[in-house]
mmCIF file of C-alpha atoms and ligand atoms in Angstrom:
data_model
loop_
_atom_site.group_PDB
_atom_site.id
_atom_site.type_symbol
_atom_site.label_atom_id
_atom_site.label_comp_id
_atom_site.label_asym_id
_atom_site.label_seq_id
_atom_site.Cartn_x
_atom_site.Cartn_y
_atom_site.Cartn_z
ATOM 1 C CA MET A 1 17.602 9.786 -5.104
ATOM 2 C CA LYS A 2 15.499 12.423 -6.932
ATOM 3 C CA ASP A 3 12.949 14.560 -5.090
ATOM 4 C CA VAL A 4 11.895 12.612 -2.020
ATOM 5 C CA ILE A 5 8.287 13.485 -1.249
ATOM 6 C CA LEU A 6 7.776 11.168 1.725
ATOM 7 C CA ASP A 7 10.415 9.917 4.138
ATOM 8 C CA VAL A 8 9.187 7.423 6.730
ATOM 9 C CA SER A 9 11.731 6.561 9.382
ATOM 10 C CA ASP A 10 11.647 4.030 12.232
ATOM 11 C CA LEU A 11 7.836 4.088 12.305
ATOM 12 C CA ALA A 12 6.308 1.986 15.061
ATOM 13 C CA PHE A 13 2.606 1.956 15.887
ATOM 14 C CA SER A 14 0.804 -0.105 18.546
ATOM 15 C CA PHE A 15 -2.721 -0.644 19.816
ATOM 16 C CA LYS A 16 -3.376 -0.848 23.541
ATOM 17 C CA ILE A 17 -5.537 -3.792 24.472
ATOM 18 C CA TYR A 18 -6.456 -5.407 27.767
ATOM 19 C CA GLY A 19 -3.238 -6.713 29.304
ATOM 20 C CA GLY A 20 -0.758 -5.225 26.845
ATOM 21 C CA GLU A 21 -0.221 -3.933 23.329
ATOM 22 C CA VAL A 22 -0.469 -5.217 19.782
ATOM 23 C CA GLN A 23 2.703 -4.081 17.994
ATOM 24 C CA ALA A 24 1.150 -3.663 14.550
ATOM 25 C CA VAL A 25 4.059 -1.750 12.948
ATOM 26 C CA ARG A 26 7.529 -2.390 14.343
ATOM 27 C CA GLY A 27 10.089 -0.011 12.886
ATOM 28 C CA VAL A 28 9.404 0.710 9.230
ATOM 29 C CA ASP A 29 11.648 2.842 6.985
ATOM 30 C CA PHE A 30 11.087 3.871 3.383
ATOM 31 C CA LYS A 31 11.345 6.869 1.077
ATOM 32 C CA ILE A 32 9.222 7.682 -1.976
ATOM 33 C CA GLU A 33 10.259 9.913 -4.845
ATOM 34 C CA LYS A 34 7.836 12.362 -6.416
ATOM 35 C CA GLY A 35 5.782 10.650 -9.135
ATOM 36 C CA GLU A 36 6.747 7.152 -7.998
ATOM 37 C CA THR A 37 4.391 4.269 -7.248
ATOM 38 C CA LEU A 38 5.407 2.205 -4.264
ATOM 39 C CA GLY A 39 3.678 -1.138 -3.739
ATOM 40 C CA ILE A 40 3.401 -2.302 -0.136
ATOM 41 C CA VAL A 41 2.669 -6.010 -0.231
ATOM 42 C CA GLY A 42 1.840 -8.475 2.512
ATOM 43 C CA GLU A 43 -0.918 -10.631 3.916
ATOM 44 C CA SER A 44 -3.594 -9.529 6.405
ATOM 45 C CA GLY A 45 -2.085 -8.414 9.675
ATOM 46 C CA SER A 46 1.337 -7.626 8.170
ATOM 47 C CA GLY A 47 0.994 -3.962 9.160
ATOM 48 C CA LYS A 48 0.667 -2.497 5.670
ATOM 49 C CA SER A 49 -2.724 -0.801 6.209
ATOM 50 C CA VAL A 50 -1.740 0.386 9.684
ATOM 51 C CA THR A 51 1.390 1.960 8.154
ATOM 52 C CA ALA A 52 -0.737 3.766 5.557
ATOM 53 C CA LYS A 53 -3.306 4.966 8.064
ATOM 54 C CA THR A 54 -0.538 6.181 10.367
ATOM 55 C CA ILE A 55 0.833 8.323 7.517
ATOM 56 C CA VAL A 56 -2.536 10.054 7.079
ATOM 57 C CA GLY A 57 -3.215 10.208 10.817
ATOM 58 C CA LEU A 58 -6.279 7.966 10.683
ATOM 59 C CA ASN A 59 -5.123 5.328 13.161
ATOM 60 C CA ALA A 60 -5.170 7.607 16.128
ATOM 61 C CA ILE A 61 -8.779 8.617 15.503
ATOM 62 C CA GLY A 62 -11.288 6.651 17.606
ATOM 63 C CA THR A 63 -8.889 3.796 18.335
ATOM 64 C CA SER A 64 -6.597 2.818 21.158
ATOM 65 C CA GLY A 65 -3.671 3.232 18.775
ATOM 66 C CA TYR A 66 -0.603 5.252 19.532
ATOM 67 C CA LEU A 67 2.626 6.141 17.799
ATOM 68 C CA LYS A 68 5.553 4.459 19.563
ATOM 69 C CA SER A 69 8.349 5.985 17.521
ATOM 70 C CA GLY A 70 9.331 7.402 14.190
ATOM 71 C CA SER A 71 8.927 10.350 11.877
ATOM 72 C CA ILE A 72 7.000 10.918 8.632
ATOM 73 C CA LEU A 73 8.581 13.768 6.689
ATOM 74 C CA PHE A 74 6.332 15.230 4.012
ATOM 75 C CA ASP A 75 6.966 18.542 2.300
ATOM 76 C CA GLY A 76 9.424 19.615 4.981
ATOM 77 C CA LYS A 77 6.994 18.812 7.831
ATOM 78 C CA ASP A 78 6.971 15.899 10.240
ATOM 79 C CA LEU A 79 3.367 14.668 10.062
ATOM 80 C CA THR A 80 3.672 13.006 13.455
ATOM 81 C CA LYS A 81 4.039 16.466 15.017
ATOM 82 C CA LEU A 82 0.953 18.066 13.429
ATOM 83 C CA SER A 83 -2.259 18.821 15.322
ATOM 84 C CA LYS A 84 -5.519 17.011 14.453
ATOM 85 C CA LYS A 85 -6.707 20.117 12.591
ATOM 86 C CA GLU A 86 -3.503 20.353 10.545
ATOM 87 C CA MET A 87 -3.679 16.639 9.720
ATOM 88 C CA SER A 88 -7.275 17.042 8.596
ATOM 89 C CA GLN A 89 -6.059 19.701 6.129
ATOM 90 C CA VAL A 90 -3.302 17.383 4.889
ATOM 91 C CA ARG A 91 -5.948 14.670 4.261
ATOM 92 C CA ALA A 92 -8.264 17.135 2.494
ATOM 93 C CA LYS A 93 -5.677 18.366 0.019
ATOM 94 C CA ASP A 94 -2.242 16.759 0.026
ATOM 95 C CA ILE A 95 -2.483 13.073 0.882
ATOM 96 C CA ARG A 96 -5.723 11.335 -0.086
ATOM 97 C CA MET A 97 -6.525 7.756 0.775
ATOM 98 C CA ILE A 98 -8.939 5.367 -0.940
ATOM 99 C CA PHE A 99 -10.142 2.045 0.428
ATOM 100 C CA GLN A 100 -11.326 -1.381 -0.664
ATOM 101 C CA ASP A 101 -14.904 -0.401 0.193
ATOM 102 C CA PRO A 102 -15.778 2.847 -1.631
ATOM 103 C CA MET A 103 -18.563 3.451 0.875
ATOM 104 C CA THR A 104 -15.847 4.192 3.444
ATOM 105 C CA SER A 105 -15.136 7.370 1.454
ATOM 106 C CA LEU A 106 -18.479 8.075 -0.225
ATOM 107 C CA ASN A 107 -21.398 9.470 1.745
ATOM 108 C CA PRO A 108 -24.468 7.329 0.856
ATOM 109 C CA THR A 109 -26.883 10.200 1.540
ATOM 110 C CA MET A 110 -25.259 12.735 -0.768
ATOM 111 C CA LYS A 111 -25.136 12.917 -4.561
ATOM 112 C CA VAL A 112 -21.749 11.842 -5.911
ATOM 113 C CA GLY A 113 -21.064 15.051 -7.816
ATOM 114 C CA ARG A 114 -21.930 17.151 -4.791
ATOM 115 C CA GLN A 115 -19.381 15.210 -2.710
ATOM 116 C CA ILE A 116 -16.618 15.925 -5.225
ATOM 117 C CA GLN A 117 -17.682 19.555 -5.369
ATOM 118 C CA GLU A 118 -17.563 19.880 -1.567
ATOM 119 C CA GLY A 119 -14.107 18.275 -1.479
ATOM 120 C CA LEU A 120 -12.879 20.811 -4.027
ATOM 121 C CA ILE A 121 -14.301 23.768 -2.104
ATOM 122 C CA LYS A 122 -12.821 22.467 1.164
ATOM 123 C CA ALA A 123 -9.436 22.314 -0.567
ATOM 124 C CA GLY A 124 -9.758 25.981 -1.617
ATOM 125 C CA TYR A 125 -11.136 25.609 -5.185
ATOM 126 C CA PRO A 126 -13.311 28.565 -6.355
ATOM 127 C CA LYS A 127 -16.993 27.836 -5.617
ATOM 128 C CA ASP A 128 -18.303 28.986 -9.007
ATOM 129 C CA LYS A 129 -16.027 26.585 -10.903
ATOM 130 C CA ALA A 130 -16.353 23.567 -8.603
ATOM 131 C CA LYS A 131 -19.398 22.008 -10.312
ATOM 132 C CA THR A 132 -17.814 22.062 -13.793
ATOM 133 C CA ALA A 133 -14.567 20.680 -12.347
ATOM 134 C CA SER A 134 -16.496 17.863 -10.603
ATOM 135 C CA ILE A 135 -18.196 16.797 -13.842
ATOM 136 C CA GLU A 136 -14.844 16.958 -15.626
ATOM 137 C CA MET A 137 -13.332 14.716 -12.947
ATOM 138 C CA LEU A 138 -16.136 12.164 -13.399
ATOM 139 C CA ARG A 139 -15.298 12.211 -17.116
ATOM 140 C CA LYS A 140 -11.587 11.685 -16.386
ATOM 141 C CA VAL A 141 -12.333 8.517 -14.432
ATOM 142 C CA ARG A 142 -14.307 7.377 -17.500
ATOM 143 C CA LEU A 143 -17.763 7.298 -15.971
ATOM 144 C CA PRO A 144 -20.219 7.327 -18.865
ATOM 145 C CA ASN A 145 -22.583 10.303 -18.988
ATOM 146 C CA PRO A 146 -20.843 12.304 -16.227
ATOM 147 C CA GLU A 147 -23.503 15.075 -16.163
ATOM 148 C CA LYS A 148 -26.123 12.474 -15.219
ATOM 149 C CA ARG A 149 -23.793 10.668 -12.780
ATOM 150 C CA TYR A 150 -23.101 13.970 -11.034
ATOM 151 C CA ASN A 151 -26.723 13.961 -9.807
ATOM 152 C CA GLN A 152 -26.847 10.335 -8.696
ATOM 153 C CA TYR A 153 -26.338 8.746 -5.281
ATOM 154 C CA PRO A 154 -23.619 6.106 -4.649
ATOM 155 C CA HIS A 155 -26.234 3.282 -4.452
ATOM 156 C CA GLU A 156 -27.147 3.989 -8.092
ATOM 157 C CA PHE A 157 -23.582 3.053 -9.139
ATOM 158 C CA SER A 158 -22.192 -0.468 -9.688
ATOM 159 C CA GLY A 159 -19.178 -1.626 -7.600
ATOM 160 C CA GLY A 160 -16.665 -0.670 -10.307
ATOM 161 C CA MET A 161 -18.374 2.689 -10.895
ATOM 162 C CA ARG A 162 -18.292 3.457 -7.175
ATOM 163 C CA GLN A 163 -14.545 2.745 -7.218
ATOM 164 C CA ARG A 164 -14.170 5.196 -10.118
ATOM 165 C CA ALA A 165 -16.219 7.783 -8.219
ATOM 166 C CA MET A 166 -14.003 7.300 -5.176
ATOM 167 C CA ILE A 167 -10.880 7.827 -7.323
ATOM 168 C CA ALA A 168 -12.512 10.974 -8.761
ATOM 169 C CA LEU A 169 -13.242 12.209 -5.243
ATOM 170 C CA ALA A 170 -9.642 11.597 -4.167
ATOM 171 C CA MET A 171 -7.917 12.969 -7.276
ATOM 172 C CA ALA A 172 -10.150 16.027 -7.883
ATOM 173 C CA VAL A 173 -8.036 18.117 -5.507
ATOM 174 C CA ASN A 174 -4.834 17.029 -7.291
ATOM 175 C CA PRO A 175 -3.228 15.555 -4.151
ATOM 176 C CA LYS A 176 0.527 15.150 -3.889
ATOM 177 C CA ILE A 177 0.146 11.539 -2.733
ATOM 178 C CA LEU A 178 -2.633 8.993 -3.251
ATOM 179 C CA ILE A 179 -2.707 6.009 -0.910
ATOM 180 C CA ALA A 180 -4.808 3.157 -2.302
ATOM 181 C CA ASP A 181 -5.559 0.413 0.232
ATOM 182 C CA GLU A 182 -6.590 -2.778 -1.605
ATOM 183 C CA PRO A 183 -8.625 -0.706 -4.117
ATOM 184 C CA THR A 184 -9.442 -3.650 -6.377
ATOM 185 C CA THR A 185 -9.754 -6.556 -3.948
ATOM 186 C CA ALA A 186 -13.576 -6.654 -3.867
ATOM 187 C CA LEU A 187 -13.936 -6.395 -7.659
ATOM 188 C CA ASP A 188 -14.253 -9.104 -10.314
ATOM 189 C CA VAL A 189 -11.149 -9.715 -12.428
ATOM 190 C CA THR A 190 -12.303 -7.667 -15.436
ATOM 191 C CA THR A 191 -13.312 -4.635 -13.368
ATOM 192 C CA GLN A 192 -10.079 -4.986 -11.366
ATOM 193 C CA ALA A 193 -8.034 -4.740 -14.583
ATOM 194 C CA GLN A 194 -10.048 -1.687 -15.705
ATOM 195 C CA ILE A 195 -9.523 0.097 -12.377
ATOM 196 C CA LEU A 196 -5.774 -0.655 -12.430
ATOM 197 C CA ASP A 197 -5.567 0.736 -15.978
ATOM 198 C CA LEU A 198 -7.440 3.802 -14.831
ATOM 199 C CA MET A 199 -5.067 4.300 -11.920
ATOM 200 C CA LYS A 200 -2.057 4.059 -14.240
ATOM 201 C CA ASP A 201 -3.581 6.701 -16.551
ATOM 202 C CA ILE A 202 -4.533 8.932 -13.638
ATOM 203 C CA GLN A 203 -1.001 8.694 -12.300
ATOM 204 C CA LYS A 204 0.429 9.834 -15.648
ATOM 205 C CA GLU A 205 -2.077 12.633 -16.043
ATOM 206 C CA PHE A 206 -1.649 14.023 -12.524
ATOM 207 C CA ASP A 207 2.017 13.029 -12.114
ATOM 208 C CA ALA A 208 0.800 11.598 -8.821
ATOM 209 C CA THR A 209 2.806 9.730 -6.241
ATOM 210 C CA ILE A 210 0.954 6.539 -5.317
ATOM 211 C CA ILE A 211 1.270 4.081 -2.460
ATOM 212 C CA MET A 212 -0.548 0.923 -3.502
ATOM 213 C CA ILE A 213 -1.310 -1.480 -0.681
ATOM 214 C CA THR A 214 -2.194 -5.024 -1.637
ATOM 215 C CA HIS A 215 -1.915 -8.652 -0.606
ATOM 216 C CA ASP A 216 -1.486 -9.573 -4.284
ATOM 217 C CA LEU A 217 1.923 -9.101 -5.924
ATOM 218 C CA GLY A 218 0.219 -9.394 -9.322
ATOM 219 C CA VAL A 219 -1.665 -6.123 -8.709
ATOM 220 C CA VAL A 220 1.510 -4.041 -8.388
ATOM 221 C CA ALA A 221 3.521 -5.882 -11.045
ATOM 222 C CA GLY A 222 2.641 -3.514 -13.888
ATOM 223 C CA MET A 223 2.352 -0.408 -11.813
ATOM 224 C CA ALA A 224 4.928 -0.003 -9.062
ATOM 225 C CA LYS A 225 8.505 1.208 -9.409
ATOM 226 C CA ASN A 226 9.477 -0.172 -6.007
ATOM 227 C CA ILE A 227 7.972 -2.827 -3.776
ATOM 228 C CA ALA A 228 8.168 -3.137 0.004
ATOM 229 C CA VAL A 229 7.265 -6.604 1.270
ATOM 230 C CA MET A 230 5.878 -6.432 4.801
ATOM 231 C CA TYR A 231 5.641 -9.242 7.297
ATOM 232 C CA ALA A 232 4.747 -9.137 10.987
ATOM 233 C CA GLY A 233 4.964 -5.355 11.190
ATOM 234 C CA LYS A 234 8.318 -4.979 9.410
ATOM 235 C CA ILE A 235 9.574 -4.504 5.855
ATOM 236 C CA VAL A 236 11.451 -7.728 5.170
ATOM 237 C CA GLU A 237 12.416 -6.970 1.552
ATOM 238 C CA TYR A 238 12.475 -3.807 -0.543
ATOM 239 C CA GLY A 239 13.601 -3.132 -4.082
ATOM 240 C CA TYR A 240 12.796 -2.289 -7.688
ATOM 241 C CA VAL A 241 9.827 -4.235 -8.994
ATOM 242 C CA ASP A 242 12.053 -6.165 -11.464
ATOM 243 C CA ASP A 243 14.452 -7.211 -8.706
ATOM 244 C CA ILE A 244 11.595 -8.340 -6.462
ATOM 245 C CA PHE A 245 10.068 -10.442 -9.264
ATOM 246 C CA GLU A 246 13.264 -11.738 -10.843
ATOM 247 C CA LYS A 247 15.728 -11.924 -7.963
ATOM 248 C CA PRO A 248 13.673 -12.041 -4.756
ATOM 249 C CA ALA A 249 15.849 -12.708 -1.742
ATOM 250 C CA HIS A 250 13.488 -13.340 1.179
ATOM 251 C CA PRO A 251 11.808 -16.723 1.692
ATOM 252 C CA TYR A 252 8.487 -14.959 2.404
ATOM 253 C CA THR A 253 8.692 -13.170 -0.976
ATOM 254 C CA TRP A 254 9.499 -16.556 -2.589
ATOM 255 C CA GLY A 255 6.308 -17.899 -1.039
ATOM 256 C CA LEU A 256 4.248 -14.921 -2.233
ATOM 257 C CA LEU A 257 5.594 -15.292 -5.778
ATOM 258 C CA LYS A 258 4.923 -19.012 -5.853
ATOM 259 C CA SER A 259 1.314 -18.343 -4.876
ATOM 260 C CA VAL A 260 0.675 -15.950 -7.822
ATOM 261 C CA PRO A 261 -1.310 -17.866 -10.506
ATOM 262 C CA ASP A 262 0.785 -18.438 -13.653
ATOM 263 C CA LEU A 263 -1.250 -18.751 -16.849
ATOM 264 C CA GLU A 264 1.612 -20.547 -18.587
ATOM 265 C CA LYS A 265 1.589 -23.375 -16.064
ATOM 266 C CA SER A 266 -0.543 -26.445 -16.608
ATOM 267 C CA HIS A 267 -3.960 -26.108 -14.954
ATOM 268 C CA LYS A 268 -3.220 -29.432 -13.257
ATOM 269 C CA GLU A 269 -0.381 -27.926 -11.225
ATOM 270 C CA PRO A 270 -1.693 -26.887 -7.820
ATOM 271 C CA LEU A 271 -1.101 -23.322 -6.621
ATOM 272 C CA SER A 272 1.290 -23.279 -3.711
ATOM 273 C CA SER A 273 0.435 -21.506 -0.514
ATOM 274 C CA ILE A 274 2.473 -20.445 2.507
ATOM 275 C CA MET A 275 1.654 -22.867 5.286
ATOM 276 C CA GLY A 276 0.901 -21.625 8.804
ATOM 277 C CA SER A 277 -0.135 -18.179 9.917
ATOM 278 C CA PRO A 278 1.627 -14.944 10.885
ATOM 279 C CA PRO A 279 2.776 -14.524 14.498
ATOM 280 C CA ASP A 280 0.623 -12.911 17.140
ATOM 281 C CA LEU A 281 1.823 -9.317 17.375
ATOM 282 C CA PHE A 282 0.569 -9.133 20.969
ATOM 283 C CA SER A 283 3.821 -10.904 21.813
ATOM 284 C CA PRO A 284 5.930 -10.766 18.645
ATOM 285 C CA PRO A 285 8.816 -13.218 18.311
ATOM 286 C CA LYS A 286 12.279 -12.066 19.313
ATOM 287 C CA GLY A 287 13.804 -13.411 16.123
ATOM 288 C CA CYS A 288 12.591 -13.413 12.516
ATOM 289 C CA GLY A 289 8.778 -13.175 12.419
ATOM 290 C CA PHE A 290 8.662 -15.704 9.576
ATOM 291 C CA ALA A 291 10.747 -18.356 11.355
ATOM 292 C CA ASP A 292 7.823 -20.651 12.299
ATOM 293 C CA ARG A 293 6.716 -20.857 8.655
ATOM 294 C CA CYS A 294 10.097 -20.797 6.930
ATOM 295 C CA GLU A 295 11.479 -24.063 5.574
ATOM 296 C CA TYR A 296 15.008 -22.622 5.748
ATOM 297 C CA ALA A 297 14.819 -21.436 9.379
ATOM 298 C CA MET A 298 17.997 -21.956 11.385
ATOM 299 C CA LYS A 299 18.497 -21.822 15.150
ATOM 300 C CA ILE A 300 19.606 -18.187 15.026
ATOM 301 C CA CYS A 301 16.392 -17.196 13.186
ATOM 302 C CA HIS A 302 14.378 -17.946 16.338
ATOM 303 C CA MET A 303 16.780 -16.044 18.573
ATOM 304 C CA GLU A 304 17.651 -12.773 16.817
ATOM 305 C CA TYR A 305 16.173 -10.483 14.199
ATOM 306 C CA PRO A 306 18.353 -10.518 11.050
ATOM 307 C CA GLU A 307 20.180 -7.360 10.043
ATOM 308 C CA THR A 308 19.253 -5.730 6.756
ATOM 309 C CA THR A 309 21.606 -6.628 3.909
ATOM 310 C CA LEU A 310 22.012 -4.227 0.998
ATOM 311 C CA LEU A 311 22.162 -6.085 -2.333
ATOM 312 C CA LYS A 312 22.459 -4.377 -5.759
ATOM 313 C CA ASN A 313 20.323 -1.397 -6.951
ATOM 314 C CA GLY A 314 19.107 -0.460 -3.482
ATOM 315 C CA HIS A 315 17.585 -3.941 -3.084
ATOM 316 C CA LYS A 316 17.431 -4.732 0.669
ATOM 317 C CA VAL A 317 16.544 -7.880 2.572
ATOM 318 C CA SER A 318 16.401 -8.916 6.219
ATOM 319 C CA CYS A 319 17.229 -12.615 6.323
ATOM 320 C CA PHE A 320 19.958 -14.763 7.903
ATOM 321 C CA LEU A 321 20.422 -16.625 4.598
ATOM 322 C CA GLN A 322 22.545 -13.622 3.582
ATOM 323 C CA ASN A 323 24.955 -14.262 6.438
ATOM 324 C CA PRO A 324 28.316 -15.782 5.351
ATOM 325 C CA ASN A 325 27.868 -18.521 7.962
ATOM 326 C CA ALA A 326 24.402 -19.525 6.713
ATOM 327 C CA MET A 327 23.740 -22.870 5.082
ATOM 328 C CA SER A 328 23.768 -23.040 1.306
ATOM 329 C CA VAL A 329 20.292 -22.681 -0.231
ATOM 330 C CA VAL A 330 18.936 -22.582 -3.778
ATOM 331 C CA ASN A 331 16.584 -19.673 -4.508
ATOM 332 C CA PRO A 332 13.426 -21.433 -5.808
ATOM 333 C CA ILE A 333 12.547 -18.505 -8.102
ATOM 334 C CA THR A 334 15.933 -18.048 -9.825
ATOM 335 C CA GLY A 335 17.156 -21.643 -9.426
ATOM 336 C CA LEU A 336 20.516 -20.196 -8.311
ATOM 337 C CA GLU A 337 22.346 -20.651 -5.052
ATOM 338 C CA VAL A 338 21.810 -17.751 -2.641
ATOM 339 C CA LYS A 339 24.996 -15.681 -2.589
ATOM 340 C CA HIS A 340 25.824 -14.397 0.820
ATOM 341 C CA GLY A 341 25.563 -10.600 0.915
HETATM 342 FE FE1 SF4 B 1 13.738 -17.873 7.120
HETATM 343 FE FE2 SF4 B 1 15.655 -17.336 8.892
HETATM 344 FE FE3 SF4 B 1 15.460 -15.888 6.684
HETATM 345 FE FE4 SF4 B 1 13.644 -15.647 8.597
HETATM 346 S S1 SF4 B 1 15.800 -15.111 8.742
HETATM 347 S S2 SF4 B 1 13.248 -15.806 6.437
HETATM 348 S S3 SF4 B 1 13.497 -17.747 9.305
HETATM 349 S S4 SF4 B 1 15.952 -18.066 6.827
#
């Protein structure tokens, strides 16, 4: 592996609730190289956003959440060991996070340009150059007439423009990592495509490392180098984007891929969906979290959690179908029989 910028190991995060705990993230491991985009994909409640917020230390703020185990190595430091003040500095400069709702990041009572300027100054940028740099950043995110936009409030922007402003706010300080949590989910399809294009360009220009969190595999298809598929608080499959799309190995990933609209298919063919719902993480299943929804589930799937099998190219999957004693199954995406790993 080249320069690893973030190394997450055995991360587990829970929320205390009346009578017990919700085990939102249950032992997650991944590494990201500098300049890479990692897509973390899964449905609501899979633990992907909790993982991201744990990395930037936002889960522990004002919640009943607590870190159960794990380390997050960034730049030679374990982020789980930093004080609140040190983590606030990491969020101001090194690891920036953007959200589905730009108003989570933008202050509605402050002019947009001023917010970018303040972020720059907080990150140590010279005061006398911060205004020019803020306008330049608004130009880089392709907001028309950036000098005028600098003096406007967030409510004067459209949804797509607010998303651009939020990206400008996050990228102005040239962070080492940008975490984007469902940044295009609330946008119409055209604006979504424009924002994804912008993010690709921004990544090239800043040589940024990006973690893109989404429920939609289509969003990360043209952007990510690697994809981690999360389900019930665990990464169930991980690999290069091409391997995940062309040779997916986990039945949950098969289901996700089958539910992506295909423009080449007849409009009369119904979209398939994954029946059922994810398990309650208040009392997570002992075995595979997907077992109740999986058409290939075997007895063992309900009793034990499958080990991770390493396939080719660093492609990993946690599924009993890889076991030599498993029944023979045809992968619905490749049409080929699943080879036991
Ligand atoms: Fe399905 Fe069993 Fe594989 Fe889980 S381990 S995805 S239940 S076959």
